[in-house]
Amino acid sequence: MKPADLLPRPFRSKAAAALGSLALALACTSGAAQAAATIVIVNQNAAGVGFNDTTPVAPVGGNPGTTLGEQRLYAFQRAADIWGATLTSNVTIRIGASFVPLSCMASSAVLGSAGANEIWSDFPNAPRANTWYPSALASKLAGEDVATPGEPHIIARFNSRLGLFSDCLPGSGFYLGLDRNFGSGIDLVTVLLHEFAHGLGFQTFTDDETGEEILGVPSIWDYYLVDNRNNRTWVESTPAQRAATATTWRGLSWNGPNVTAAVPQVLTASPNLAVGGAAAGAAAGNYNVGDATFGPALTATPVGGQLMPVVDQSDGTGLACQPLDSLNSLAVRGNVALVDRGSCDFVAKTRNVQAAGAIGMVVADNQPGDVASLGGSDPGITIPAVRVTQADGIKLKASLQRRSRTQSGVTAGLGRDPSRLAGADQAGRILMYTPTIYSPGSSVSHYTTEASPNQLMEPSINTDLTHEVTLPRDLTFPLLRDIGW
C-alpha cells in the first residue's frame, strides 16, 4: 500500500469563482467534439432557461440555432471543436455549465466564471509528486478518469441576462455567431476558448494574493512561474516572495520550455517612444509605451517629429476632447501631440489632434500605474498613438517648459524597438500579468497585457483576437503543453 501522503488527493477547487477578470464560462455542447479529445457539456440548466431557453432567434454568423438556448449550445460546440482538435486525451472532458442571472448594472456586469471543479495530486502516473493538477489534466495523465463520480472536470456559469435587459449592460450581450462579426457585442466563442484554457489548467491554484499554497502543496504552474529578477521559481519561494512578485510589474515570467521556444515566432518587436533633441535633457531615452488598437500599427521605422503639448485646461493640462483651438492647432501641426488622459475616450483625442494636423499622439496617464494600451476603434484614424505612464508624462512635460509656439527642441519617434519583444523579459520569456495594484481573478493567471499581437490569455478579450489557440498566432496551447497536455 502507498504511504498516505502519496495516495491520490482531491480538493474541490474554488478556482471557478476566483477567476473573475474576464469572469466568463467554459463549455461545449451536448454533443461530443470529434477530435483528439472529446469534450461534452453537462447541461445544468432547468427547463426553459439558459441552454434550454426557447426564445426564438434568427440564425446568425453561421450559427443555425433558432432558439437562444440552441445558439448558446452551438457556440459552445465550436469552442469545443477547436480545443478538441488541439488536445489529446482518452478521457472525456466534462464541463458542468449553465446560464444564470449574475450581478448586473447598466454600465457593467459580471459576465461569468469558470475553472477546474477539482484539483488532484499523487494520482496514478502523476509526473510530479505532491503537486496539484486540474481534474481534466490529471485524468489525461492518469489514463483514466480520476474525478469524483458524477462530478464534471470543469464548472462554469454565464450571465443569462447580459445585454438583454436595460439594467445589464444593454447593447453589449454575447455575440453567438461563429464568424467574429460581433460589432458591439462580446464574441462568445473567443470567450469560451479563453475560459476553456483556465479550466484545463491555465491558472495557479496557489493564492496569488497571499502566496499561500493549498494544504502546503504547490500547483503544477508554480514550477514555471519565475521571478525574473533572481530566477527563483514560485516552488522555491516563500509565500511572501510569491505575493511580492504577483504585484511587481514585469517581475514574473513563464519559464516553460514550450512557451519560451515559441515566443520569438509569436511576439513582435516592442512598441517604443524614442525621445531626443537638443532640449530633451533628462527626458531623453527610450520609453515603454502601450500601443493603440486603432490607427496604423507601429513599425520599425518610427513616425517622428517635435513633441508639442496640447494645453486646453486652466491647470495646464491638455485633454483634447474638443476640436483644438488655433494656438494648439499651430503647435501640433506637423508634430507629435502630447495630451492627457481623461474626460473622453482615446479615439476622440486622436481624432481631434489628427484634424489639427498632428502626425502622432502620446497620451500621458493621469494616475499612477503601469504601462497600458489605448483601446477603441475608428477606421478614420491615420496617425499612430501611444500611452505612457503618469511618471513618464511628468518627465516629458518638464522637458517642454521652454518652447516656442511651434517648436520644442524635443523630438519624439513612435515605432518599435527590434532589440526587445513586446511582452517578454530580457531573457525572452513571456511576462505574466502582475499589475502593481493586485487585481483579484486577473493577476498571475494571465499573460501580460503588453504582448503583441494580443494573446487569448490576457486578462481581457481584445477585439483583434482570432479563434486560434496554437502557434504561430497564440501561446495558449504551448503553455498547456508545458504543464502536461
Coordinates of C-alpha atoms in Angstrom, one line a residue:
M1 CA 0.0 0.0 0.0
K2 CA 1.2 3.5 -0.8
P3 CA 2.1 5.8 2.1
A4 CA -0.8 8.0 3.0
D5 CA 0.9 11.2 1.6
L6 CA 1.2 9.5 -1.8
L7 CA -2.4 8.5 -2.1
P8 CA -4.5 10.3 -4.7
R9 CA -5.8 13.5 -3.1
P10 CA -8.7 15.6 -4.4
F11 CA -9.5 19.1 -3.5
R12 CA -12.7 20.8 -4.5
S13 CA -11.4 23.9 -6.3
K14 CA -12.8 27.3 -5.8
A15 CA -11.0 28.4 -9.0
A16 CA -14.1 29.0 -11.0
A17 CA -15.2 31.6 -8.6
A18 CA -11.7 33.1 -8.2
L19 CA -11.1 33.7 -11.9
G20 CA -13.1 36.8 -12.3
S21 CA -11.3 39.3 -14.6
L22 CA -13.0 38.0 -17.7
A23 CA -15.4 36.1 -15.4
L24 CA -16.8 34.0 -18.2
A25 CA -17.6 30.4 -18.5
L26 CA -16.3 27.4 -20.4
A27 CA -18.5 24.9 -22.1
C28 CA -19.1 22.7 -25.1
T29 CA -22.3 21.3 -26.4
S30 CA -24.3 18.2 -25.6
G31 CA -22.6 16.6 -28.5
A32 CA -19.0 15.4 -28.3
A33 CA -16.3 17.0 -30.3
Q34 CA -15.0 14.6 -32.9
A35 CA -11.3 15.2 -32.4
A36 CA -8.2 14.1 -30.4
A37 CA -10.1 14.9 -27.2
T38 CA -13.8 14.5 -26.5
I39 CA -15.4 17.4 -24.7
V40 CA -19.0 17.4 -23.6
I41 CA -21.2 19.8 -21.7
V42 CA -23.3 18.7 -18.8
N43 CA -26.3 20.9 -19.1
Q44 CA -27.1 22.1 -15.6
N45 CA -29.9 24.4 -16.6
A46 CA -33.6 23.8 -15.7
A47 CA -36.2 23.5 -18.4
G48 CA -36.9 26.8 -20.2
V49 CA -33.8 28.7 -19.1
G50 CA -30.1 29.0 -20.1
F51 CA -29.3 26.3 -22.7
N52 CA -33.0 25.4 -22.6
D53 CA -34.2 28.9 -23.3
T54 CA -36.8 28.6 -26.1
T55 CA -36.9 32.3 -27.0
P56 CA -37.0 32.4 -30.9
V57 CA -33.9 34.0 -32.6
A58 CA -32.8 34.3 -36.1
P59 CA -29.7 32.3 -37.2
V60 CA -26.6 34.5 -37.1
G61 CA -23.0 34.3 -38.3
G62 CA -23.0 30.6 -39.2
N63 CA -24.9 29.6 -36.1
P64 CA -28.1 27.8 -37.3
G65 CA -29.9 27.7 -33.9
T66 CA -33.4 29.0 -33.9
T67 CA -33.7 29.5 -30.2
L68 CA -31.5 31.3 -27.7
G69 CA -30.6 28.1 -26.0
E70 CA -29.7 26.3 -29.2
Q71 CA -27.5 29.1 -30.3
R72 CA -25.7 29.1 -27.0
L73 CA -25.0 25.4 -27.3
Y74 CA -23.9 25.7 -30.9
A75 CA -21.3 28.4 -30.0
F76 CA -20.1 26.1 -27.2
Q77 CA -19.7 23.3 -29.8
R78 CA -17.5 25.5 -31.9
A79 CA -15.2 26.2 -29.0
A80 CA -15.3 22.5 -28.1
D81 CA -14.3 21.5 -31.6
I82 CA -11.3 23.9 -31.6
W83 CA -10.0 22.6 -28.3
G84 CA -10.9 19.0 -29.0
A85 CA -8.8 19.2 -32.2
T86 CA -5.9 20.6 -30.2
L87 CA -5.8 18.4 -27.1
T88 CA -5.0 14.8 -26.7
S89 CA -6.8 12.7 -24.0
N90 CA -8.6 9.3 -23.9
V91 CA -10.8 10.6 -21.0
T92 CA -13.9 12.5 -22.0
I93 CA -13.7 16.1 -20.6
R94 CA -17.0 17.0 -18.9
I95 CA -18.0 20.6 -18.3
G96 CA -20.8 21.4 -16.0
A97 CA -22.3 24.6 -17.4
S98 CA -25.3 26.9 -17.1
F99 CA -26.5 30.3 -17.9
V100 CA -27.8 32.0 -14.7
P101 CA -28.6 35.6 -13.6
L102 CA -25.5 37.2 -12.3
S103 CA -24.7 40.7 -10.9
C104 CA -25.6 43.4 -13.4
M105 CA -25.7 47.2 -13.8
A106 CA -26.4 49.3 -16.9
S107 CA -22.7 50.2 -17.2
S108 CA -21.1 47.0 -16.0
A109 CA -21.8 43.3 -15.4
V110 CA -20.4 40.1 -14.2
L111 CA -20.1 38.0 -17.4
G112 CA -19.5 34.7 -15.7
S113 CA -16.9 32.5 -14.0
A114 CA -15.1 29.2 -14.8
G115 CA -12.3 27.0 -13.6
A116 CA -11.4 23.4 -12.6
N117 CA -14.0 21.8 -10.4
E118 CA -11.5 19.6 -8.6
I119 CA -7.7 19.6 -8.3
W120 CA -5.7 16.4 -7.7
S121 CA -2.3 15.3 -6.5
D122 CA -0.5 12.0 -6.4
F123 CA -2.8 10.3 -8.9
P124 CA -1.6 7.3 -11.0
N125 CA 1.2 8.4 -13.4
A126 CA 1.4 11.9 -11.9
P127 CA 4.6 13.5 -13.4
R128 CA 5.3 15.3 -10.1
A129 CA 4.5 14.1 -6.7
N130 CA 2.9 16.3 -4.1
T131 CA 1.6 18.7 -6.8
W132 CA -1.8 20.0 -7.7
Y133 CA -3.2 19.3 -11.2
P134 CA -6.6 20.3 -12.6
S135 CA -9.0 17.4 -12.8
A136 CA -9.1 17.2 -16.7
L137 CA -5.3 17.1 -16.9
A138 CA -4.9 14.7 -14.0
S139 CA -7.3 12.3 -15.8
K140 CA -5.4 12.6 -19.1
L141 CA -2.1 11.9 -17.4
A142 CA -3.6 9.0 -15.3
G143 CA -5.1 7.5 -18.4
E144 CA -8.4 7.1 -16.5
D145 CA -11.0 9.4 -15.1
V146 CA -9.9 10.4 -11.6
A147 CA -12.7 12.9 -11.0
T148 CA -15.2 12.1 -8.2
P149 CA -18.0 10.1 -9.8
G150 CA -20.7 12.3 -11.0
E151 CA -18.6 15.4 -10.9
P152 CA -17.5 17.5 -14.0
H153 CA -13.9 18.3 -14.6
I154 CA -14.7 22.0 -15.2
I155 CA -17.5 24.1 -13.8
A156 CA -18.8 27.2 -15.5
R157 CA -21.5 29.8 -15.1
F158 CA -22.5 32.5 -17.6
N159 CA -24.7 35.6 -17.1
S160 CA -28.1 34.8 -18.7
R161 CA -29.2 38.5 -18.6
L162 CA -26.2 40.0 -20.3
G163 CA -27.2 42.6 -22.9
L164 CA -30.8 41.5 -22.8
F165 CA -32.1 43.9 -20.1
S166 CA -31.8 47.6 -19.5
D167 CA -30.0 47.1 -16.2
C168 CA -27.5 44.6 -17.5
L169 CA -25.0 46.2 -20.0
P170 CA -27.6 46.8 -22.7
G171 CA -26.3 46.6 -26.2
S172 CA -23.2 44.5 -25.2
G173 CA -24.5 41.0 -25.0
F174 CA -22.9 37.8 -26.2
Y175 CA -22.5 37.5 -29.9
L176 CA -23.4 33.9 -30.7
G177 CA -22.3 33.8 -34.3
L178 CA -19.1 31.9 -35.4
D179 CA -17.7 34.5 -37.9
R180 CA -16.3 37.1 -35.4
N181 CA -18.6 39.8 -36.8
F182 CA -19.5 40.7 -33.2
G183 CA -19.8 44.5 -33.7
S184 CA -20.5 46.0 -30.2
G185 CA -21.2 42.6 -28.7
I186 CA -18.9 40.2 -26.9
D187 CA -17.7 37.3 -29.1
L188 CA -18.8 34.2 -27.1
V189 CA -16.6 31.7 -29.0
T190 CA -13.5 33.7 -28.2
V191 CA -14.5 34.0 -24.5
L192 CA -15.2 30.2 -24.4
L193 CA -11.7 29.4 -25.8
H194 CA -10.2 31.6 -23.1
E195 CA -12.2 30.1 -20.3
F196 CA -11.7 26.5 -21.6
A197 CA -8.0 27.2 -21.1
H198 CA -8.5 28.2 -17.5
G199 CA -10.5 25.1 -16.7
L200 CA -7.9 22.9 -18.5
G201 CA -5.1 24.4 -16.3
F202 CA -4.2 27.9 -17.3
Q203 CA -4.1 29.0 -13.7
T204 CA -2.2 28.6 -10.5
F205 CA -4.1 27.1 -7.5
T206 CA -1.7 28.9 -5.1
D207 CA -3.3 32.0 -3.6
D208 CA -1.6 34.8 -5.7
E209 CA -2.5 37.5 -3.2
T210 CA -1.0 35.8 -0.1
G211 CA 1.3 33.4 -1.7
E212 CA -0.1 30.5 0.4
E213 CA -0.3 27.1 -1.2
I214 CA -3.4 24.9 -0.8
L215 CA -2.7 22.5 2.1
G216 CA 1.0 23.3 1.6
V217 CA 1.1 21.7 -1.8
P218 CA 2.2 23.7 -4.9
S219 CA 0.4 23.9 -8.2
I220 CA 2.0 22.5 -11.4
W221 CA 2.0 26.1 -12.5
D222 CA 4.4 27.1 -9.7
Y223 CA 7.3 25.2 -11.2
Y224 CA 7.2 27.5 -14.2
L225 CA 6.4 30.9 -12.6
V226 CA 9.8 32.6 -12.2
D227 CA 10.8 35.9 -10.5
N228 CA 12.8 37.2 -13.4
R229 CA 15.0 39.4 -11.2
N230 CA 16.6 36.4 -9.5
N231 CA 15.3 33.4 -11.5
R232 CA 13.7 31.9 -8.4
T233 CA 10.5 29.9 -9.2
W234 CA 7.4 30.0 -7.1
V235 CA 8.1 26.5 -5.8
E236 CA 11.4 27.8 -4.5
S237 CA 9.9 30.9 -3.0
T238 CA 8.3 31.7 0.3
P239 CA 4.6 32.8 0.5
A240 CA 5.8 36.4 1.0
Q241 CA 8.1 36.3 -2.0
R242 CA 5.3 34.8 -4.2
A243 CA 2.9 37.5 -3.1
A244 CA 5.5 40.2 -3.9
T245 CA 6.1 39.0 -7.4
A246 CA 2.3 39.0 -8.0
T247 CA 2.4 42.8 -7.7
T248 CA 5.7 43.5 -9.3
W249 CA 5.1 44.9 -12.8
R250 CA 7.2 42.9 -15.3
G251 CA 8.6 40.9 -12.4
L252 CA 7.1 37.5 -13.1
S253 CA 7.7 35.4 -16.2
W254 CA 6.7 32.0 -17.5
N255 CA 9.7 29.6 -17.8
G256 CA 8.2 26.6 -19.5
P257 CA 10.2 25.2 -22.5
N258 CA 7.4 25.1 -25.0
V259 CA 6.3 28.7 -24.5
T260 CA 9.8 30.1 -24.3
A261 CA 10.8 28.4 -27.5
A262 CA 7.8 29.8 -29.3
V263 CA 8.0 33.4 -28.0
P264 CA 10.3 34.6 -30.8
Q265 CA 7.9 33.4 -33.5
V266 CA 4.8 34.8 -31.9
L267 CA 5.7 38.2 -30.3
T268 CA 6.7 41.2 -32.3
A269 CA 9.2 43.9 -31.5
S270 CA 8.2 46.1 -28.5
P271 CA 6.4 49.4 -29.1
N272 CA 8.7 52.3 -28.2
L273 CA 8.8 56.0 -27.8
A274 CA 12.3 57.4 -28.6
V275 CA 12.8 60.9 -27.1
G276 CA 15.7 63.1 -28.1
G277 CA 16.7 66.5 -29.3
A278 CA 18.7 69.4 -28.0
A279 CA 16.2 70.4 -25.4
A280 CA 15.3 66.9 -24.1
G281 CA 17.7 66.9 -21.2
A282 CA 16.9 64.2 -18.6
A283 CA 13.8 63.2 -20.7
A284 CA 16.0 61.7 -23.5
G285 CA 15.8 58.0 -24.0
N286 CA 13.5 55.1 -24.9
Y287 CA 10.1 54.8 -23.2
N288 CA 8.0 51.7 -22.6
V289 CA 4.6 52.5 -24.1
G290 CA 1.2 50.9 -24.7
D291 CA 0.2 51.0 -28.3
A292 CA -3.3 51.6 -29.7
T293 CA -5.9 49.2 -31.1
F294 CA -6.8 51.9 -33.6
G295 CA -4.9 53.7 -36.3
P296 CA -1.8 52.4 -38.1
A297 CA 0.4 49.8 -36.5
L298 CA 3.8 50.9 -35.2
T299 CA 6.7 49.7 -37.3
A300 CA 10.5 49.5 -37.1
T301 CA 10.5 52.8 -39.0
P302 CA 9.3 55.4 -36.4
V303 CA 6.9 58.2 -37.1
G304 CA 8.8 61.2 -35.7
G305 CA 8.6 64.9 -35.1
Q306 CA 8.9 67.5 -32.4
L307 CA 6.9 66.8 -29.3
M308 CA 4.4 69.5 -28.6
P309 CA 1.9 69.6 -25.7
V310 CA -1.8 70.4 -26.0
V311 CA -2.9 72.9 -23.3
D312 CA -6.6 73.5 -23.1
Q313 CA -7.3 73.4 -19.4
S314 CA -6.8 76.0 -16.7
D315 CA -4.4 73.7 -14.8
G316 CA -2.1 73.5 -17.8
T317 CA -3.2 70.0 -19.0
G318 CA -4.5 69.2 -22.4
L319 CA -7.4 66.8 -22.8
A320 CA -8.1 67.3 -26.5
C321 CA -11.7 66.3 -26.1
Q322 CA -12.9 69.1 -28.3
P323 CA -11.5 70.4 -31.6
L324 CA -8.3 72.1 -31.0
D325 CA -8.2 75.9 -30.9
S326 CA -5.9 77.9 -33.2
L327 CA -2.9 78.1 -30.8
N328 CA -3.0 74.3 -30.1
S329 CA -3.5 73.5 -33.7
L330 CA -0.5 75.6 -34.6
A331 CA 1.6 73.8 -32.0
V332 CA 0.8 70.3 -33.1
R333 CA 0.6 70.7 -36.9
G334 CA 3.3 68.5 -38.4
N335 CA 4.4 67.5 -34.9
V336 CA 3.7 64.8 -32.3
A337 CA 1.0 65.9 -29.9
L338 CA 1.3 65.2 -26.1
V339 CA -2.2 65.1 -24.4
D340 CA -3.5 64.0 -21.1
R341 CA -5.8 61.0 -20.3
G342 CA -9.3 61.9 -19.0
S343 CA -12.8 63.2 -19.8
C344 CA -13.2 61.5 -23.2
D345 CA -12.0 58.3 -24.9
F346 CA -8.7 57.9 -26.6
V347 CA -10.3 57.7 -30.1
A348 CA -11.8 61.2 -29.6
K349 CA -8.5 62.7 -28.6
T350 CA -6.7 61.1 -31.5
R351 CA -9.4 62.3 -33.9
N352 CA -9.0 65.9 -32.7
V353 CA -5.3 66.1 -32.9
Q354 CA -5.3 64.4 -36.2
A355 CA -7.8 67.0 -37.5
A356 CA -5.4 69.7 -36.3
G357 CA -2.5 68.3 -38.4
A358 CA -0.6 66.2 -35.8
I359 CA 1.4 63.3 -37.2
G360 CA 1.2 61.2 -34.0
M361 CA 0.0 61.4 -30.4
V362 CA 1.3 60.5 -27.0
V363 CA -1.2 60.1 -24.1
A364 CA 0.2 60.8 -20.6
D365 CA -1.7 58.8 -17.9
N366 CA -3.5 60.8 -15.2
Q367 CA -2.9 58.4 -12.3
P368 CA -0.1 56.2 -11.1
G369 CA 0.1 52.8 -12.6
D370 CA 1.8 50.6 -15.2
V371 CA 2.0 50.9 -19.0
A372 CA -1.3 50.2 -20.6
S373 CA -2.6 50.2 -24.1
L374 CA -5.1 52.6 -25.8
G375 CA -8.4 50.9 -26.6
G376 CA -11.0 51.9 -29.2
S377 CA -11.8 51.6 -32.8
D378 CA -12.1 54.2 -35.7
P379 CA -11.1 53.3 -39.3
G380 CA -10.7 57.0 -40.0
I381 CA -7.7 57.4 -37.8
T382 CA -4.5 57.5 -39.8
I383 CA -1.8 58.6 -37.2
P384 CA -0.2 56.4 -34.6
A385 CA -0.8 56.8 -30.9
V386 CA 0.9 55.5 -27.7
R387 CA 0.4 55.8 -24.0
V388 CA 3.0 56.5 -21.3
T389 CA 2.7 56.3 -17.5
Q390 CA 1.9 59.3 -15.4
A391 CA 5.5 59.4 -14.1
D392 CA 6.9 59.4 -17.7
G393 CA 4.4 62.0 -18.7
I394 CA 5.6 64.3 -16.0
K395 CA 9.1 63.9 -17.2
L396 CA 8.2 64.7 -20.8
K397 CA 6.2 67.8 -19.8
A398 CA 9.2 69.1 -17.8
S399 CA 11.3 69.0 -20.9
L400 CA 8.7 71.1 -22.8
Q401 CA 8.7 74.1 -20.4
R402 CA 10.9 76.2 -22.7
R403 CA 9.4 76.2 -26.1
S404 CA 8.0 78.4 -28.8
R405 CA 4.6 78.2 -30.3
T406 CA 5.7 75.8 -33.0
Q407 CA 9.0 74.2 -31.7
S408 CA 10.1 72.5 -28.5
G409 CA 13.5 71.2 -29.4
V410 CA 12.4 67.8 -28.1
T411 CA 11.8 65.0 -30.7
A412 CA 9.6 62.0 -30.4
G413 CA 9.7 58.9 -32.5
L414 CA 6.8 56.4 -32.3
G415 CA 7.9 53.0 -33.5
R416 CA 9.2 49.6 -32.4
D417 CA 12.4 48.5 -30.7
P418 CA 13.8 45.5 -32.6
S419 CA 16.0 44.6 -29.6
R420 CA 13.0 43.8 -27.3
L421 CA 10.0 41.6 -27.8
A422 CA 6.6 43.0 -26.8
G423 CA 5.6 41.2 -23.6
A424 CA 8.9 39.4 -22.9
D425 CA 11.6 39.8 -20.3
Q426 CA 15.2 40.3 -21.1
A427 CA 15.7 36.5 -21.3
G428 CA 13.0 36.2 -24.0
R429 CA 10.4 34.7 -21.6
I430 CA 6.8 35.9 -21.8
L431 CA 5.7 38.1 -18.9
M432 CA 2.7 37.3 -16.7
Y433 CA 0.1 39.8 -15.7
T434 CA 1.3 41.3 -12.4
P435 CA 0.0 44.9 -12.1
T436 CA 1.4 46.8 -9.1
I437 CA -2.2 47.1 -7.8
Y438 CA -3.4 43.5 -7.2
S439 CA -6.3 42.5 -9.4
P440 CA -8.3 39.6 -8.0
G441 CA -9.0 36.9 -10.6
S442 CA -6.7 38.5 -13.1
S443 CA -3.2 38.8 -11.6
V444 CA -0.7 36.0 -12.3
S445 CA -3.0 33.5 -14.1
H446 CA -2.9 35.5 -17.4
Y447 CA -0.3 36.7 -19.8
T448 CA 0.8 40.3 -19.7
T449 CA -1.3 43.0 -21.5
E450 CA 1.9 44.1 -23.2
A451 CA 2.0 41.1 -25.5
S452 CA 1.8 42.0 -29.2
P453 CA 0.0 40.6 -31.0
N454 CA -2.6 40.4 -28.3
Q455 CA -2.9 36.9 -26.8
L456 CA -6.0 34.9 -26.0
M457 CA -5.0 34.5 -22.3
E458 CA -4.6 38.2 -21.5
P459 CA -6.9 39.4 -18.7
S460 CA -9.4 41.0 -21.2
I461 CA -10.8 39.9 -24.5
N462 CA -9.3 42.1 -27.3
T463 CA -11.2 42.8 -30.4
D464 CA -8.4 41.7 -32.7
L465 CA -8.3 38.1 -31.4
T466 CA -8.9 35.2 -33.8
H467 CA -10.3 31.8 -32.8
E468 CA -6.7 30.4 -32.7
V469 CA -5.1 28.8 -29.6
T470 CA -1.9 27.5 -31.2
L471 CA 1.2 28.6 -33.0
P472 CA 2.1 30.7 -34.9
R473 CA -0.6 33.1 -33.6
D474 CA -1.1 32.2 -30.0
L475 CA 0.8 30.9 -26.9
T476 CA -2.1 29.3 -25.1
F477 CA -1.5 25.7 -26.1
P478 CA 2.3 25.9 -25.7
L479 CA 1.7 26.7 -22.0
L480 CA -0.8 23.8 -21.6
R481 CA 1.8 21.6 -23.1
D482 CA 4.4 22.8 -20.5
I483 CA 2.1 21.6 -17.7
G484 CA 1.5 18.2 -19.2
W485 CA -1.1 18.4 -22.0

